[in-house]
Coordinates of C-alpha atoms in Angstrom, one line a residue:
M1485 CA 120.5 93.3 68.4
S1486 CA 124.2 93.7 68.2
K1487 CA 126.7 91.0 67.2
V1488 CA 129.0 90.1 70.1
Q1489 CA 131.0 87.0 69.4
R1490 CA 131.6 84.2 66.9
V1491 CA 130.4 80.7 67.9
C1492 CA 133.4 78.4 67.2
R1493 CA 133.3 74.8 66.1
W1494 CA 133.3 72.2 68.8
T1495 CA 132.6 68.5 69.3
G1496 CA 129.0 67.5 70.1
R1497 CA 125.6 68.0 68.7
A1498 CA 124.5 71.3 67.1
I1499 CA 120.7 71.6 67.1
G1500 CA 119.0 74.0 64.7
L1501 CA 115.5 75.3 65.4
D1502 CA 113.2 76.9 62.8
L1503 CA 110.5 78.7 64.8
H1504 CA 107.0 79.2 63.6
R1505 CA 103.8 80.3 65.3
D1506 CA 102.4 76.7 65.7
F1507 CA 105.5 74.5 65.6
C1508 CA 109.3 74.4 65.8
E1509 CA 111.2 72.4 63.2
I1510 CA 114.3 70.6 64.6
A1511 CA 117.5 69.5 62.9
I1512 CA 120.7 68.0 64.4
C1513 CA 124.2 68.1 63.1
E1514 CA 126.7 65.7 64.7
E1515 CA 130.2 65.1 63.4
G1516 CA 129.4 67.1 60.3
V1517 CA 126.3 64.9 59.4
T1518 CA 123.0 66.7 59.5
H1519 CA 119.5 65.2 59.7
S1520 CA 116.0 66.3 60.5
A1521 CA 114.6 65.4 63.9
G1522 CA 110.9 66.2 63.6
R1523 CA 109.1 69.1 65.2
V1524 CA 107.4 70.1 68.4
V1525 CA 104.4 72.4 69.0
M1526 CA 105.2 76.0 70.0
T1527 CA 103.7 75.7 73.4
A1528 CA 105.2 75.7 76.9
E1529 CA 104.7 72.0 77.0
G1530 CA 106.3 71.4 73.6
I1531 CA 109.4 73.5 74.4
E1532 CA 109.7 71.8 77.8
A1533 CA 109.7 68.4 76.0
L1534 CA 112.4 69.7 73.7
A1535 CA 114.4 70.9 76.7
D1536 CA 114.1 67.5 78.4
S1537 CA 115.6 65.8 75.3
L1538 CA 118.8 68.0 75.3
L1539 CA 122.2 66.8 76.4
P1540 CA 124.5 68.9 78.6
T1541 CA 127.0 69.2 75.7
D1542 CA 124.4 70.3 73.1
R1543 CA 124.3 73.7 71.5
V1544 CA 121.1 75.2 70.1
V1545 CA 120.7 77.9 67.5
M1546 CA 117.6 79.8 66.2
E1547 CA 117.1 83.0 64.3
V1548 CA 115.7 86.2 65.9
S1549 CA 111.9 86.1 65.8
S1550 CA 109.0 87.2 68.0
G1551 CA 109.2 83.9 70.1
A1552 CA 112.9 83.4 70.0
S1553 CA 113.6 85.1 73.3
E1554 CA 111.1 83.0 75.2
V1555 CA 112.3 79.8 73.7
A1556 CA 115.9 80.7 74.4
R1557 CA 115.0 81.5 78.0
R1558 CA 113.3 78.1 78.5
L1559 CA 116.2 76.2 77.0
E1560 CA 119.0 78.0 78.8
G1561 CA 120.6 75.9 81.5
R1562 CA 119.4 72.7 79.9
C1563 CA 122.3 72.5 77.4
Q1564 CA 125.8 73.9 76.9
R1565 CA 124.7 77.1 75.1
V1566 CA 121.7 78.7 73.3
V1567 CA 122.6 80.9 70.4
V1568 CA 120.3 83.5 68.8
V1569 CA 121.5 84.8 65.4
S1570 CA 120.4 87.4 62.9
P1571 CA 118.6 86.2 59.8
D1572 CA 120.9 88.5 57.7
D1573 CA 123.9 86.3 58.8
T1574 CA 122.6 82.9 57.9
G1575 CA 121.9 83.4 54.1
I1576 CA 118.7 81.4 54.5
A1577 CA 116.5 84.1 53.1
Q1578 CA 118.5 84.2 49.9
A1579 CA 118.6 80.4 49.4
R1580 CA 117.1 79.0 46.2
A1581 CA 115.5 76.1 48.0
K1582 CA 113.8 77.1 51.2
T1583 CA 111.7 74.9 53.4
D1584 CA 111.3 74.5 57.2
K1585 CA 113.4 71.3 57.3
L1586 CA 116.1 72.9 55.1
D1587 CA 116.2 76.0 57.2
A1588 CA 116.6 74.1 60.4
R1589 CA 119.3 71.9 58.9
T1590 CA 121.2 74.9 57.6
L1591 CA 121.2 76.5 61.0
A1592 CA 122.5 73.3 62.6
S1593 CA 125.2 72.9 60.0
L1594 CA 126.4 76.5 60.3
L1595 CA 126.5 76.2 64.1
W1596 CA 128.5 73.0 64.0
R1597 CA 131.0 74.5 61.6
G1598 CA 131.4 77.7 63.7
E1599 CA 130.2 80.1 61.0
L1600 CA 127.6 82.0 63.0
E1601 CA 127.8 85.1 65.1
A1602 CA 125.6 85.3 68.1
V1603 CA 123.6 88.5 68.8
W1604 CA 123.2 90.2 72.1
T1605 CA 120.1 89.1 74.0
P1606 CA 118.5 91.7 76.3
D1607 CA 118.2 91.0 79.9
D1608 CA 114.8 91.0 81.7
R1609 CA 115.0 94.8 82.5
V1610 CA 115.6 95.8 78.9
R1611 CA 113.1 93.2 77.6
V1612 CA 110.3 94.6 79.9
L1613 CA 111.2 98.2 78.9
R1614 CA 111.1 97.3 75.2
R1615 CA 107.7 95.6 75.6
R1616 CA 106.2 98.6 77.4
L1617 CA 107.5 101.1 74.8
H1618 CA 106.2 98.9 72.0
R1619 CA 102.8 98.9 73.6
R1620 CA 102.9 102.7 73.9
E1621 CA 103.8 102.9 70.2
Q1622 CA 100.8 100.8 69.2
L1623 CA 98.5 102.9 71.3
V1624 CA 99.8 106.2 69.8
R1625 CA 99.3 104.8 66.3
A1626 CA 95.7 103.9 67.2
R1627 CA 95.1 107.4 68.6
T1628 CA 96.6 108.8 65.4
R1629 CA 94.1 106.8 63.3
A1630 CA 91.2 108.1 65.4
K1631 CA 92.5 111.7 65.1
N1632 CA 92.8 111.3 61.3
E1633 CA 89.2 110.2 61.3
V1634 CA 88.2 113.5 62.9
H1635 CA 90.1 115.4 60.2
A1636 CA 88.4 113.3 57.6
V1637 CA 85.0 114.3 58.9
L1638 CA 85.9 118.0 58.7
M1639 CA 87.1 117.6 55.1
R1640 CA 84.0 115.7 54.0
T1641 CA 81.7 118.3 55.6
L1642 CA 83.7 121.3 54.2
Q1643 CA 84.3 122.7 57.7
G1644 CA 87.8 124.1 57.0
K1645 CA 90.4 124.7 59.6
P1646 CA 89.4 124.8 63.3
P1647 CA 89.6 128.2 65.0
C1648 CA 92.3 127.1 67.4
S1649 CA 95.8 125.6 67.1
D1650 CA 95.1 122.4 69.1
M1651 CA 91.9 120.9 67.8
F1652 CA 92.0 118.2 70.6
G1653 CA 92.7 120.6 73.4
V1654 CA 90.1 122.3 75.6
K1655 CA 89.0 125.0 73.1
G1656 CA 89.2 122.5 70.2
R1657 CA 87.0 120.0 72.0
R1658 CA 84.4 122.7 72.7
W1659 CA 84.4 123.7 69.0
L1660 CA 84.0 120.0 68.0
E1661 CA 81.0 119.5 70.4
Q1662 CA 79.3 122.6 68.9
L1663 CA 80.0 121.4 65.4
Q1664 CA 78.7 117.9 66.1
Q1665 CA 75.2 119.3 66.6
K1666 CA 75.2 120.8 63.1
L1667 CA 76.5 117.7 61.2
A1668 CA 74.5 115.0 59.5
V1669 CA 73.6 112.0 61.7
E1670 CA 76.2 109.7 60.2
E1671 CA 79.0 112.2 60.4
A1672 CA 78.1 113.2 64.0
E1673 CA 78.2 109.5 65.0
T1674 CA 81.6 109.1 63.4
L1675 CA 82.9 112.2 65.2
E1676 CA 81.5 111.1 68.5
S1677 CA 83.0 107.6 68.2
A1678 CA 86.4 109.0 67.2
L1679 CA 86.5 111.3 70.2
R1680 CA 85.5 108.5 72.6
Q1681 CA 88.4 106.4 71.2
I1682 CA 90.8 109.3 71.6
D1683 CA 89.8 109.8 75.3
F1684 CA 90.2 106.1 76.0
L1685 CA 93.6 105.9 74.3
D1686 CA 94.8 109.0 76.1
R1687 CA 94.2 107.3 79.4
E1688 CA 95.9 104.1 78.2
I1689 CA 99.0 106.0 76.9
E1690 CA 99.2 108.0 80.2
Q1691 CA 99.1 104.7 82.2
V1692 CA 102.0 103.2 80.1
E1693 CA 104.0 106.4 80.4
R1694 CA 103.5 106.4 84.1
T1695 CA 104.8 102.8 84.3
V1696 CA 107.8 103.6 82.2
A1697 CA 108.6 106.7 84.2
Q1698 CA 108.5 104.6 87.4
Q1699 CA 111.0 102.2 85.9
M1700 CA 113.2 105.1 84.9
L1701 CA 113.4 106.3 88.4
D1702 CA 115.4 103.3 89.3
S1703 CA 117.9 103.8 86.5
P1704 CA 121.0 105.9 87.0
E1705 CA 121.6 106.0 83.2
A1706 CA 118.1 107.4 82.7
K1707 CA 118.8 110.2 85.3
R1708 CA 121.9 111.2 83.4
L1709 CA 120.2 111.2 80.1
L1710 CA 117.4 113.4 81.5
T1711 CA 120.0 116.2 82.1
V1712 CA 120.4 116.6 78.4
P1713 CA 118.3 119.5 77.1
G1714 CA 115.3 118.3 75.1
V1715 CA 115.4 114.7 76.4
N1716 CA 112.3 113.6 78.3
V1717 CA 111.5 110.3 80.0
I1718 CA 110.2 108.6 76.9
A1719 CA 113.2 109.6 74.8
A1720 CA 115.6 108.4 77.5
A1721 CA 113.7 105.1 77.9
T1722 CA 113.7 104.5 74.1
F1723 CA 117.5 105.0 74.0
L1724 CA 118.1 102.7 76.9
A1725 CA 115.8 100.1 75.5
A1726 CA 117.6 100.2 72.1
V1727 CA 121.1 100.2 73.5
G1728 CA 120.8 97.9 76.5
D1729 CA 124.2 97.2 77.9
I1730 CA 126.4 100.0 76.5
T1731 CA 129.6 98.3 77.5
R1732 CA 129.1 95.7 74.7
F1733 CA 130.2 98.4 72.2
R1734 CA 133.9 98.9 71.7
D1735 CA 133.6 102.6 70.8
S1736 CA 131.2 105.3 69.9
R1737 CA 131.4 104.5 66.2
K1738 CA 130.0 101.0 66.9
L1739 CA 127.2 102.4 68.9
I1740 CA 126.3 105.0 66.2
A1741 CA 126.3 102.2 63.5
Y1742 CA 124.1 100.0 65.7
L1743 CA 121.5 102.8 65.9
G1744 CA 121.6 103.4 62.2
L1745 CA 122.8 107.0 62.6
D1746 CA 126.1 106.6 60.7
P1747 CA 126.1 108.5 57.3
R1748 CA 126.5 106.8 54.0
V1749 CA 129.7 107.6 52.2
R1750 CA 130.1 107.7 48.4
Q1751 CA 133.5 107.9 46.6
S1752 CA 134.7 106.7 43.2
G1753 CA 137.8 107.4 41.2
D1754 CA 139.3 110.9 41.6
H1755 CA 136.0 112.3 42.9
P1756 CA 136.0 113.6 46.4
V1757 CA 134.2 111.7 49.2
R1758 CA 130.5 112.6 49.4
P1759 CA 128.7 112.0 52.7
G1760 CA 125.1 111.0 52.3
R1761 CA 122.0 110.4 54.5
I1762 CA 122.1 108.2 57.6
S1763 CA 122.2 104.5 56.8
K1764 CA 119.1 103.5 58.9
R1765 CA 120.4 100.0 59.0
G1766 CA 120.7 99.6 62.7
S1767 CA 118.4 98.6 65.5
A1768 CA 114.7 99.0 64.9
Q1769 CA 114.3 100.4 68.4
G1770 CA 117.2 102.8 67.8
M1771 CA 115.5 104.4 64.8
K1772 CA 112.6 105.3 67.0
I1773 CA 114.7 107.5 69.4
P1774 CA 113.4 111.1 69.2
P1775 CA 116.1 113.6 68.3
A1776 CA 117.4 116.0 70.9
G1777 CA 115.3 119.1 71.1
I1778 CA 112.0 117.2 70.8
S1779 CA 110.5 116.8 74.2
S1780 CA 108.1 114.0 73.2
P1781 CA 107.2 112.1 70.0
P1782 CA 104.6 113.7 67.8
A1783 CA 101.0 112.7 68.7
Y1784 CA 100.0 112.1 65.1

């Protein structure tokens, strides 16, 4: 997520939320005085009870986490503003004393003093696209593990390299089926199980990619990206999911830094400037964008 604006100090209550899987710790800062306000369970009913207790002048802050977007969505419209911040900007992770209550109180205090910078929150379209691409990524990883198991069987049984370039293509599958009849029982069972998993995951990946492609048909930005040589539907979708609203970046340098593609620079004394490798300090989604010239991410 990209920083978009600083949250200034104001009069009213600042409410800090420290989110966990099972509960949400609450702290309130009012007129510079901070105190703990208990916790609610991390369920729809618990967050709804929290929303009912908010005042129209309240502001709420929480750190980016797996459940932050859903909590923020449920609280929006029930208070003056909901702020989501990056953990790197709060200093909580580096604190010597770190507890749930202290974390929530720190967030509330920082928000009240106006020392936090809100991050950009994706809209529903980008959120759905990110979720679909993440599911595809997990499926591809699972397929990679299954394919690696097939390679392990070949290594354990001293079979050497397959007589074809694509072991999981038509010719490769035919060779594996013939090989399966010659293997020991336990190795043949492992090979058969791995191939069944690969077939299942291929169908699941195809289904996700079809859904993503359908979503991209309604995107003018995706259609423009697809005119770039080497960029396919998945590469275009990954870029759009990582960037979101491109107008939130003032210039191309900000966008490159957000994606973690800006090079490191080293210079000291009279020595000339030495450019280094890319920083990789940007968006996690941005780092997954396949480079131009690669029509699709590698299978394994």
